[in-house]
PDB file of C-alpha atoms in Angstrom:
ATOM      1  CA  UNK A 214      17.672 -35.701 -45.337  1.00 43.00           C
ATOM      2  CA  UNK A 215      14.390 -37.414 -46.155  1.00 47.00           C
ATOM      3  CA  UNK A 216      14.677 -38.907 -49.646  1.00 56.00           C
ATOM      4  CA  UNK A 217      10.992 -39.755 -50.008  1.00 84.00           C
ATOM      5  CA  UNK A 218       9.270 -37.350 -52.354  1.00 94.00           C
ATOM      6  CA  UNK A 219       5.966 -36.106 -51.006  1.00 97.00           C
ATOM      7  CA  UNK A 220       3.348 -35.006 -53.515  1.00 97.00           C
ATOM      8  CA  UNK A 221       2.147 -31.697 -52.130  1.00 98.00           C
ATOM      9  CA  UNK A 222      -0.746 -29.367 -52.855  1.00 98.00           C
ATOM     10  CA  UNK A 223      -0.087 -25.710 -52.101  1.00 98.00           C
ATOM     11  CA  UNK A 224      -3.505 -24.165 -51.466  1.00 98.00           C
ATOM     12  CA  UNK A 225      -3.475 -20.395 -51.736  1.00 98.00           C
ATOM     13  CA  UNK A 226      -0.633 -20.395 -54.269  1.00 98.00           C
ATOM     14  CA  UNK A 227       0.420 -17.049 -55.736  1.00 98.00           C
ATOM     15  CA  UNK A 228       2.691 -16.039 -58.608  1.00 98.00           C
ATOM     16  CA  UNK A 229       3.838 -13.023 -56.560  1.00 98.00           C
ATOM     17  CA  UNK A 230       7.487 -13.702 -55.579  1.00 98.00           C
ATOM     18  CA  UNK A 231       7.052 -11.801 -52.303  1.00 97.00           C
ATOM     19  CA  UNK A 232       4.352 -14.228 -51.059  1.00 97.00           C
ATOM     20  CA  UNK A 233       5.224 -17.188 -48.826  1.00 98.00           C
ATOM     21  CA  UNK A 234       3.066 -19.474 -50.973  1.00 98.00           C
ATOM     22  CA  UNK A 235       5.257 -18.609 -53.984  1.00 98.00           C
ATOM     23  CA  UNK A 236       8.392 -19.371 -51.960  1.00 98.00           C
ATOM     24  CA  UNK A 237       6.861 -22.671 -50.810  1.00 98.00           C
ATOM     25  CA  UNK A 238       6.106 -23.837 -54.368  1.00 98.00           C
ATOM     26  CA  UNK A 239       9.617 -22.809 -55.418  1.00 98.00           C
ATOM     27  CA  UNK A 240      11.247 -24.554 -52.444  1.00 98.00           C
ATOM     28  CA  UNK A 241       9.185 -27.736 -52.885  1.00 98.00           C
ATOM     29  CA  UNK A 242      10.296 -27.831 -56.532  1.00 97.00           C
ATOM     30  CA  UNK A 243      13.939 -27.305 -55.558  1.00 96.00           C
ATOM     31  CA  UNK A 244      13.603 -30.199 -53.077  1.00 97.00           C
ATOM     32  CA  UNK A 245      12.122 -32.346 -55.909  1.00 96.00           C
ATOM     33  CA  UNK A 246       8.695 -32.797 -54.327  1.00 97.00           C
ATOM     34  CA  UNK A 247       5.906 -32.965 -56.947  1.00 97.00           C
ATOM     35  CA  UNK A 248       3.724 -29.864 -56.526  1.00 97.00           C
ATOM     36  CA  UNK A 249       0.127 -29.023 -57.387  1.00 98.00           C
ATOM     37  CA  UNK A 250      -0.530 -25.293 -56.966  1.00 98.00           C
ATOM     38  CA  UNK A 251      -4.102 -24.060 -56.443  1.00 98.00           C
ATOM     39  CA  UNK A 252      -4.847 -20.360 -56.102  1.00 97.00           C
ATOM     40  CA  UNK A 253      -7.411 -17.631 -56.688  1.00 95.00           C
ATOM     41  CA  UNK A 254      -5.675 -16.574 -59.924  1.00 96.00           C
ATOM     42  CA  UNK A 255      -3.947 -18.532 -62.659  1.00 97.00           C
ATOM     43  CA  UNK A 256      -0.227 -18.011 -62.934  1.00 98.00           C
ATOM     44  CA  UNK A 257       3.103 -19.780 -62.756  1.00 98.00           C
ATOM     45  CA  UNK A 258       5.854 -20.375 -60.243  1.00 98.00           C
ATOM     46  CA  UNK A 259       8.836 -21.501 -62.271  1.00 95.00           C
ATOM     47  CA  UNK A 260       7.468 -24.405 -64.337  1.00 95.00           C
ATOM     48  CA  UNK A 261       4.541 -25.041 -61.993  1.00 97.00           C
ATOM     49  CA  UNK A 262       1.163 -23.833 -63.254  1.00 98.00           C
ATOM     50  CA  UNK A 263      -1.222 -22.358 -60.690  1.00 98.00           C
ATOM     51  CA  UNK A 264      -4.745 -23.607 -61.312  1.00 97.00           C
ATOM     52  CA  UNK A 265      -7.988 -22.124 -60.038  1.00 97.00           C
ATOM     53  CA  UNK A 266      -9.726 -25.496 -60.460  1.00 95.00           C
ATOM     54  CA  UNK A 267     -10.142 -28.296 -57.938  1.00 94.00           C
ATOM     55  CA  UNK A 268      -8.274 -31.044 -59.800  1.00 92.00           C
ATOM     56  CA  UNK A 269      -9.197 -34.632 -58.971  1.00 92.00           C
ATOM     57  CA  UNK A 270      -5.990 -35.979 -57.497  1.00 94.00           C
ATOM     58  CA  UNK A 271      -4.747 -39.131 -55.892  1.00 91.00           C
ATOM     59  CA  UNK A 272      -1.674 -39.861 -53.787  1.00 94.00           C
ATOM     60  CA  UNK A 273      -1.445 -36.376 -52.237  1.00 97.00           C
ATOM     61  CA  UNK A 274       0.828 -36.676 -49.214  1.00 98.00           C
ATOM     62  CA  UNK A 275       0.537 -33.130 -47.912  1.00 98.00           C
ATOM     63  CA  UNK A 276      -1.791 -30.163 -48.293  1.00 98.00           C
ATOM     64  CA  UNK A 277      -0.033 -26.987 -47.181  1.00 98.00           C
ATOM     65  CA  UNK A 278      -2.334 -24.038 -46.544  1.00 98.00           C
ATOM     66  CA  UNK A 279      -1.667 -20.374 -47.255  1.00 98.00           C
ATOM     67  CA  UNK A 280      -5.260 -19.213 -46.761  1.00 98.00           C
ATOM     68  CA  UNK A 281      -6.735 -17.803 -43.579  1.00 97.00           C
ATOM     69  CA  UNK A 282      -9.374 -19.864 -41.789  1.00 97.00           C
ATOM     70  CA  UNK A 283     -12.273 -17.954 -43.362  1.00 97.00           C
ATOM     71  CA  UNK A 284     -10.974 -18.539 -46.901  1.00 97.00           C
ATOM     72  CA  UNK A 285     -10.400 -22.244 -46.203  1.00 98.00           C
ATOM     73  CA  UNK A 286     -14.097 -23.007 -45.621  1.00 97.00           C
ATOM     74  CA  UNK A 287     -14.944 -23.315 -49.320  1.00 96.00           C
ATOM     75  CA  UNK A 288     -12.175 -25.936 -49.659  1.00 97.00           C
ATOM     76  CA  UNK A 289     -13.009 -28.189 -46.677  1.00 98.00           C
ATOM     77  CA  UNK A 290     -14.757 -30.927 -48.664  1.00 97.00           C
ATOM     78  CA  UNK A 291     -12.158 -30.766 -51.418  1.00 97.00           C
ATOM     79  CA  UNK A 292      -9.190 -30.994 -49.037  1.00 98.00           C
ATOM     80  CA  UNK A 293     -10.727 -33.883 -47.091  1.00 98.00           C
ATOM     81  CA  UNK A 294     -11.662 -35.701 -50.330  1.00 97.00           C
ATOM     82  CA  UNK A 295      -7.962 -35.800 -51.266  1.00 97.00           C
ATOM     83  CA  UNK A 296      -7.233 -37.883 -48.127  1.00 97.00           C
ATOM     84  CA  UNK A 297      -3.756 -36.429 -47.615  1.00 98.00           C
ATOM     85  CA  UNK A 298      -1.552 -37.870 -44.874  1.00 98.00           C
ATOM     86  CA  UNK A 299      -1.211 -34.394 -43.354  1.00 98.00           C
ATOM     87  CA  UNK A 300      -2.328 -30.789 -43.593  1.00 98.00           C
ATOM     88  CA  UNK A 301       0.186 -28.095 -42.756  1.00 98.00           C
ATOM     89  CA  UNK A 302      -1.354 -24.918 -41.351  1.00 98.00           C
ATOM     90  CA  UNK A 303       1.281 -22.284 -42.084  1.00 98.00           C
ATOM     91  CA  UNK A 304       1.467 -19.171 -39.868  1.00 98.00           C
ATOM     92  CA  UNK A 305      -1.758 -17.220 -40.378  1.00 97.00           C
ATOM     93  CA  UNK A 306      -3.621 -20.305 -41.627  1.00 98.00           C
ATOM     94  CA  UNK A 307      -4.316 -21.902 -38.238  1.00 98.00           C
ATOM     95  CA  UNK A 308      -7.820 -23.372 -38.159  1.00 98.00           C
ATOM     96  CA  UNK A 309      -9.074 -25.516 -35.259  1.00 98.00           C
ATOM     97  CA  UNK A 310     -12.277 -26.433 -37.110  1.00 98.00           C
ATOM     98  CA  UNK A 311     -10.502 -27.894 -40.159  1.00 98.00           C
ATOM     99  CA  UNK A 312      -7.843 -29.506 -37.939  1.00 98.00           C
ATOM    100  CA  UNK A 313     -10.641 -31.298 -36.039  1.00 98.00           C
ATOM    101  CA  UNK A 314     -12.324 -32.459 -39.269  1.00 98.00           C
ATOM    102  CA  UNK A 315      -8.958 -33.702 -40.545  1.00 98.00           C
ATOM    103  CA  UNK A 316      -8.250 -35.673 -37.361  1.00 98.00           C
ATOM    104  CA  UNK A 317     -11.668 -37.332 -37.615  1.00 98.00           C
ATOM    105  CA  UNK A 318     -10.637 -38.564 -41.087  1.00 97.00           C
ATOM    106  CA  UNK A 319      -7.253 -39.806 -39.892  1.00 98.00           C
ATOM    107  CA  UNK A 320      -5.360 -36.868 -41.414  1.00 98.00           C
ATOM    108  CA  UNK A 321      -2.606 -35.341 -39.288  1.00 98.00           C
ATOM    109  CA  UNK A 322      -2.971 -31.570 -38.797  1.00 98.00           C
ATOM    110  CA  UNK A 323       0.285 -29.679 -38.217  1.00 98.00           C
ATOM    111  CA  UNK A 324       0.791 -26.043 -37.295  1.00 98.00           C
ATOM    112  CA  UNK A 325       4.152 -25.467 -38.918  1.00 98.00           C
ATOM    113  CA  UNK A 326       5.951 -23.516 -41.609  1.00 98.00           C
ATOM    114  CA  UNK A 327       6.524 -25.450 -44.821  1.00 98.00           C
ATOM    115  CA  UNK A 328       9.591 -23.326 -45.619  1.00 98.00           C
ATOM    116  CA  UNK A 329      11.199 -24.104 -42.243  1.00 97.00           C
ATOM    117  CA  UNK A 330      10.398 -27.823 -42.532  1.00 98.00           C
ATOM    118  CA  UNK A 331      12.015 -27.922 -45.979  1.00 97.00           C
ATOM    119  CA  UNK A 332      15.087 -25.887 -44.995  1.00 96.00           C
ATOM    120  CA  UNK A 333      15.739 -28.018 -41.907  1.00 96.00           C
ATOM    121  CA  UNK A 334      15.202 -31.384 -43.629  1.00 94.00           C
ATOM    122  CA  UNK A 335      12.067 -32.184 -41.577  1.00 95.00           C
ATOM    123  CA  UNK A 336       9.594 -32.144 -44.463  1.00 96.00           C
TER     124      UNK A 336
END
């Protein structure tokens, strides 16, 4: 299993345990990846606070998206300003426009499921 810890932003985070974004934050924590959770509403997933702000961050490895393409638009500049190594478009979050913008900035877009990548050791 990959031992490198990847600082990850979960965009579209929710404190509702039935949401995939909640499960992703929880799973990232269990796999010891540092997590920044950004959502529409403040809340908590375990010990991880969900912020509604756009925190200035460095060294983000991965942005994993749990927002549909329409709801991603307001975050384009913010996501690209973080210069992550990759953006994971989870099922339902596929977005050719943002994927193209990411590629132009040297960011790898991936259509994948964060939960599957974590559970299979491919994260």
